[in-house]
Each structure stands twice: as C-alpha cells, then as structure tokens.
Amino acid sequence: MKKRMALWTALVATVVVAQLVTGWVPLPTADSKTTTAAGTKPTGPAAKLVLKAEELVQAGIRQGENKDFSGARSSFRRALDLDPANKLAWYNLGVIAQENHRTADARAAYDKALKIDPDFDSALYNKAILLESSDTDKAIALLKRIVGADPRAATAYLHLGQALAKKGRDGEAEDAFGFAVRADPSLQQFVPEQFRDSSDSSDSTTAASTGTEAGTNR
C-alpha cells in the first residue's frame, strides 16, 4: 500500500484503515498553472498574481515535505491572498488541518477546493475519510464518485468496502473489497477478516459493476 497519498500537489489526507496517512498531490502542468476556475487564462497583472501564487504553493509543498507545517500554512495563505481560486492552496490547508485533528477546518478547506473544482478527486477522497465515522452515507456517495471515475482507485474501494460493511450492506462491501484487492493485492491485509475469502476470489466482473454503479463524476 502506498504510504503517502497524493497530498502535496497537495498535503494527502488520512488514508487506510485504522492507521491513516497523508501525502502530497501532484502539481498542475505548466499549461494549467495560470488557468482560472472559469477555464480562461488571465493576462497582464492578473497573470502575474496567479504565477506568484503558484510559486508560493510550490514553496509550501517543499516546506510541508520538510515538516515545516507552520511555514507551509503561511505560504498557502499568502498564495490565497493573491489567488483566492487556487484549489491546491485550499486543499493543502485542509490536509494540514486534518493532520492536526481540526476536522471542521479541514472540511471547510476541502469544500473551498471542491467549489473551485467539483471533480478534484483528492479533495473528494479526504473529505470522505473525514465523514466515514460521522456521516457514512455521505462518505459512501463521495467514494462512489471516485471509483466510478477511476476503477483503479484501490484505496478508495477499500474505504468504500469499510463504509458499506458498517451500514450492513455486506454484498456490496464484498464487491468493493474484491476490487480493491485485485487492483492492489497488498490491501488484502486491511480487509476485515470476514470478507477476506470473498475479496480474494470474487468475480472481477461483479466488482467492476460496483464501480459502474458508483457513477461517473470525478
């Protein structure tokens, strides 16, 4: 299992079973760096502000990787002063808050990122992790969006199986666990014991259909 998820494109949030971990998400491509939420590229002074904000985000990522979370938080805040629509800055602030167990702040930051880009799968994933215990139905809905868009999202399938099992939806949970393990066999150890046999041998077509039912939004 990957020990660090996509976090520092951005800081990623807590993942996997009882022992949650975080990671950074990949930075946007050069062509996308100066594109606004509306899909147009700013020009003149506005473009300079967006580029400066991107530089600050990258600086924040480096600080985060060096465990300077106070400095990283400051860099992301400064980036947002220049470009309030920088989804990566909002996302990384969410990860820092989540790491510090400030759940409400983390969720608010992820919501800001998702308002800018509703298909930002890393923010969807981290928000789902936050909601797994408090609003399982909402977490299931978010995780289904992720696996519906990316059938290879093994860890999302693992959490989907856990959430479905918590709701007593064992048949669906078996399918989700099965797909998680086929996509990443190292996840077998995290599957609850009562589902391990089925996750190891269940039909891949059945599991894939779970992803189809999950939806297509990412």
CSV table of C-alpha atoms in Angstrom, one decimal:
chain,number,residue,atom,x,y,z
A,1,MET,CA,0.0,0.0,0.0
A,2,LYS,CA,1.3,3.5,-0.8
A,3,LYS,CA,2.4,5.1,2.4
A,4,ARG,CA,2.0,8.6,1.1
A,5,MET,CA,-1.1,9.5,-0.9
A,6,ALA,CA,-1.4,12.4,-3.3
A,7,LEU,CA,-1.0,15.1,-0.7
A,8,TRP,CA,1.5,17.8,-1.5
A,9,THR,CA,0.1,18.6,-5.0
A,10,ALA,CA,-1.0,18.9,-2.4
A,11,LEU,CA,-0.7,17.7,1.6
A,12,VAL,CA,-3.0,13.9,1.2
A,13,ALA,CA,-5.0,13.1,3.8
A,14,THR,CA,-5.5,10.3,6.0
A,15,VAL,CA,-5.9,7.1,4.4
A,16,VAL,CA,-6.3,3.4,5.2
A,17,VAL,CA,-8.0,1.7,7.9
A,18,ALA,CA,-7.0,2.5,11.5
A,19,GLN,CA,-3.7,3.9,10.6
A,20,LEU,CA,-4.2,6.9,8.5
A,21,VAL,CA,-1.5,8.5,6.4
A,22,THR,CA,-1.1,11.6,4.4
A,23,GLY,CA,0.7,12.6,1.2
A,24,TRP,CA,1.0,15.4,-1.3
A,25,VAL,CA,-0.9,15.7,-4.6
A,26,PRO,CA,0.9,16.3,-8.0
A,27,LEU,CA,1.4,19.9,-9.1
A,28,PRO,CA,-0.6,21.0,-12.1
A,29,THR,CA,1.0,21.0,-15.5
A,30,ALA,CA,2.7,24.2,-16.8
A,31,ASP,CA,-0.3,24.8,-19.2
A,32,SER,CA,-2.8,24.7,-16.3
A,33,LYS,CA,-1.0,26.8,-13.8
A,34,THR,CA,-2.4,30.1,-14.9
A,35,THR,CA,-5.9,28.9,-15.8
A,36,THR,CA,-8.6,30.3,-13.6
A,37,ALA,CA,-11.6,28.4,-12.2
A,38,ALA,CA,-13.7,29.7,-15.2
A,39,GLY,CA,-11.3,27.9,-17.5
A,40,THR,CA,-9.7,31.1,-19.0
A,41,LYS,CA,-6.1,32.2,-18.7
A,42,PRO,CA,-5.6,35.6,-17.0
A,43,THR,CA,-3.4,38.2,-18.6
A,44,GLY,CA,-1.4,41.2,-17.5
A,45,PRO,CA,-1.2,41.9,-13.8
A,46,ALA,CA,-3.7,39.1,-13.0
A,47,ALA,CA,-1.5,36.5,-14.6
A,48,LYS,CA,1.5,37.7,-12.6
A,49,LEU,CA,-0.5,37.3,-9.4
A,50,VAL,CA,-1.6,33.8,-10.3
A,51,LEU,CA,2.0,32.8,-11.2
A,52,LYS,CA,3.3,34.2,-7.9
A,53,ALA,CA,0.6,32.3,-6.1
A,54,GLU,CA,1.8,29.1,-7.8
A,55,GLU,CA,5.3,29.8,-6.7
A,56,LEU,CA,4.1,30.1,-3.1
A,57,VAL,CA,2.1,26.9,-3.4
A,58,GLN,CA,5.3,25.1,-4.5
A,59,ALA,CA,7.2,26.7,-1.7
A,60,GLY,CA,4.5,25.5,0.7
A,61,ILE,CA,4.8,22.0,-0.7
A,62,ARG,CA,8.6,22.0,-0.1
A,63,GLN,CA,8.1,23.3,3.4
A,64,GLY,CA,5.5,20.6,4.1
A,65,GLU,CA,7.8,17.9,2.8
A,66,ASN,CA,10.4,19.2,5.3
A,67,LYS,CA,7.8,19.0,8.1
A,68,ASP,CA,7.7,22.9,8.4
A,69,PHE,CA,3.9,22.9,8.6
A,70,SER,CA,3.7,26.4,10.1
A,71,GLY,CA,5.7,27.8,7.2
A,72,ALA,CA,3.7,25.7,4.7
A,73,ARG,CA,0.4,27.1,6.1
A,74,SER,CA,1.8,30.6,5.8
A,75,SER,CA,2.8,30.1,2.2
A,76,PHE,CA,-0.6,28.7,1.2
A,77,ARG,CA,-2.4,31.6,2.9
A,78,ARG,CA,-0.2,34.0,1.1
A,79,ALA,CA,-1.0,32.2,-2.2
A,80,LEU,CA,-4.7,32.6,-1.5
A,81,ASP,CA,-4.3,36.3,-0.8
A,82,LEU,CA,-3.1,36.6,-4.4
A,83,ASP,CA,-5.3,34.0,-6.0
A,84,PRO,CA,-8.4,33.0,-3.9
A,85,ALA,CA,-9.3,30.4,-6.6
A,86,ASN,CA,-6.1,28.3,-6.1
A,87,LYS,CA,-7.6,24.9,-5.3
A,88,LEU,CA,-4.2,23.4,-4.3
A,89,ALA,CA,-3.7,26.0,-1.6
A,90,TRP,CA,-7.1,25.3,-0.1
A,91,TYR,CA,-6.5,21.6,-0.4
A,92,ASN,CA,-3.2,21.7,1.4
A,93,LEU,CA,-4.6,23.8,4.1
A,94,GLY,CA,-7.2,21.1,4.6
A,95,VAL,CA,-4.6,18.4,4.9
A,96,ILE,CA,-2.6,20.4,7.5
A,97,ALA,CA,-5.8,20.9,9.5
A,98,GLN,CA,-6.7,17.3,9.1
A,99,GLU,CA,-3.3,16.2,10.4
A,100,ASN,CA,-3.8,18.5,13.4
A,101,HIS,CA,-7.3,16.9,14.0
A,102,ARG,CA,-9.1,20.2,13.2
A,103,THR,CA,-11.9,18.4,11.4
A,104,ALA,CA,-14.2,21.4,10.9
A,105,ASP,CA,-11.3,23.5,9.4
A,106,ALA,CA,-10.2,20.6,7.2
A,107,ARG,CA,-13.7,20.0,5.8
A,108,ALA,CA,-14.2,23.8,5.2
A,109,ALA,CA,-10.9,23.9,3.2
A,110,TYR,CA,-11.8,20.9,1.1
A,111,ASP,CA,-15.2,22.4,0.4
A,112,LYS,CA,-13.4,25.5,-0.8
A,113,ALA,CA,-11.3,23.4,-3.1
A,114,LEU,CA,-14.3,21.5,-4.4
A,115,LYS,CA,-16.3,24.7,-5.0
A,116,ILE,CA,-13.5,25.7,-7.4
A,117,ASP,CA,-13.2,22.2,-8.9
A,118,PRO,CA,-16.0,19.8,-8.0
A,119,ASP,CA,-14.1,16.9,-9.7
A,120,PHE,CA,-10.9,17.3,-7.5
A,121,ASP,CA,-10.7,13.7,-6.5
A,122,SER,CA,-8.0,14.1,-3.8
A,123,ALA,CA,-10.3,16.6,-2.0
A,124,LEU,CA,-13.3,14.2,-2.5
A,125,TYR,CA,-11.3,11.4,-1.0
A,126,ASN,CA,-10.0,13.3,2.0
A,127,LYS,CA,-13.5,14.6,2.7
A,128,ALA,CA,-14.9,11.1,2.5
A,129,ILE,CA,-12.3,10.0,5.1
A,130,LEU,CA,-13.4,12.8,7.4
A,131,LEU,CA,-17.0,11.7,7.1
A,132,GLU,CA,-16.6,7.9,7.4
A,133,SER,CA,-17.5,7.8,11.0
A,134,SER,CA,-19.9,10.8,11.3
A,135,ASP,CA,-21.8,10.6,8.0
A,136,THR,CA,-21.2,7.2,6.5
A,137,ASP,CA,-23.9,7.6,3.7
A,138,LYS,CA,-22.2,10.8,2.5
A,139,ALA,CA,-18.8,9.2,2.6
A,140,ILE,CA,-20.1,6.3,0.5
A,141,ALA,CA,-21.5,8.7,-2.0
A,142,LEU,CA,-18.2,10.5,-2.3
A,143,LEU,CA,-16.2,7.3,-2.6
A,144,LYS,CA,-18.5,6.0,-5.3
A,145,ARG,CA,-17.9,9.2,-7.3
A,146,ILE,CA,-14.1,8.5,-7.1
A,147,VAL,CA,-14.2,4.8,-8.1
A,148,GLY,CA,-16.8,5.5,-10.7
A,149,ALA,CA,-14.4,7.8,-12.4
A,150,ASP,CA,-11.3,5.7,-11.7
A,151,PRO,CA,-11.9,1.9,-11.4
A,152,ARG,CA,-8.2,1.6,-10.4
A,153,ALA,CA,-8.6,3.7,-7.2
A,154,ALA,CA,-7.8,0.7,-4.9
A,155,THR,CA,-7.7,2.6,-1.6
A,156,ALA,CA,-10.9,4.4,-2.3
A,157,TYR,CA,-12.5,0.9,-3.0
A,158,LEU,CA,-11.1,-0.3,0.3
A,159,HIS,CA,-12.7,2.6,2.3
A,160,LEU,CA,-15.9,2.1,0.3
A,161,GLY,CA,-16.0,-1.5,1.4
A,162,GLN,CA,-15.5,-0.5,5.0
A,163,ALA,CA,-18.2,2.1,4.8
A,164,LEU,CA,-20.6,-0.3,3.2
A,165,ALA,CA,-19.9,-3.0,5.7
A,166,LYS,CA,-20.6,-0.5,8.5
A,167,LYS,CA,-24.0,0.1,7.0
A,168,GLY,CA,-24.7,-3.7,6.8
A,169,ARG,CA,-24.5,-3.8,3.0
A,170,ASP,CA,-22.3,-6.9,3.0
A,171,GLY,CA,-22.8,-7.9,-0.6
A,172,GLU,CA,-21.7,-4.5,-1.9
A,173,ALA,CA,-18.9,-4.4,0.6
A,174,GLU,CA,-17.6,-7.8,-0.7
A,175,ASP,CA,-17.6,-6.4,-4.2
A,176,ALA,CA,-15.7,-3.3,-3.2
A,177,PHE,CA,-13.1,-5.2,-1.2
A,178,GLY,CA,-12.7,-7.7,-4.0
A,179,PHE,CA,-12.0,-4.9,-6.5
A,180,ALA,CA,-9.6,-3.2,-4.0
A,181,VAL,CA,-7.5,-6.3,-3.6
A,182,ARG,CA,-7.4,-7.1,-7.3
A,183,ALA,CA,-6.2,-3.6,-8.1
A,184,ASP,CA,-3.7,-3.7,-5.3
A,185,PRO,CA,-3.1,-7.1,-3.6
A,186,SER,CA,-1.2,-5.5,-0.7
A,187,LEU,CA,-4.5,-4.2,0.5
A,188,GLN,CA,-5.7,-7.7,1.4
A,189,GLN,CA,-4.3,-7.3,4.9
A,190,PHE,CA,-6.6,-4.4,5.6
A,191,VAL,CA,-9.8,-6.2,4.5
A,192,PRO,CA,-11.9,-7.3,7.5
A,193,GLU,CA,-11.4,-11.0,8.2
A,194,GLN,CA,-15.0,-11.9,7.4
A,195,PHE,CA,-14.6,-10.6,3.9
A,196,ARG,CA,-11.1,-11.8,3.1
A,197,ASP,CA,-12.0,-15.1,1.3
A,198,SER,CA,-14.6,-13.4,-0.9
A,199,SER,CA,-12.3,-10.4,-1.7
A,200,ASP,CA,-9.6,-12.9,-2.8
A,201,SER,CA,-11.8,-14.9,-5.1
A,202,SER,CA,-14.9,-12.9,-6.1
A,203,ASP,CA,-15.6,-12.4,-9.8
A,204,SER,CA,-13.9,-9.3,-11.2
A,205,THR,CA,-16.9,-8.5,-13.4
A,206,THR,CA,-19.1,-8.2,-10.3
A,207,ALA,CA,-16.6,-5.9,-8.6
A,208,ALA,CA,-16.3,-3.8,-11.7
A,209,SER,CA,-20.0,-3.4,-11.8
A,210,THR,CA,-19.8,-1.7,-8.4
A,211,GLY,CA,-17.7,0.9,-10.0
A,212,THR,CA,-20.2,1.4,-12.8
A,213,GLU,CA,-23.0,1.9,-10.3
A,214,ALA,CA,-20.9,4.3,-8.4
A,215,GLY,CA,-21.4,7.0,-11.0
A,216,THR,CA,-19.2,8.8,-13.5
A,217,ASN,CA,-18.3,12.1,-11.8
A,218,ARG,CA,-14.8,12.5,-10.6
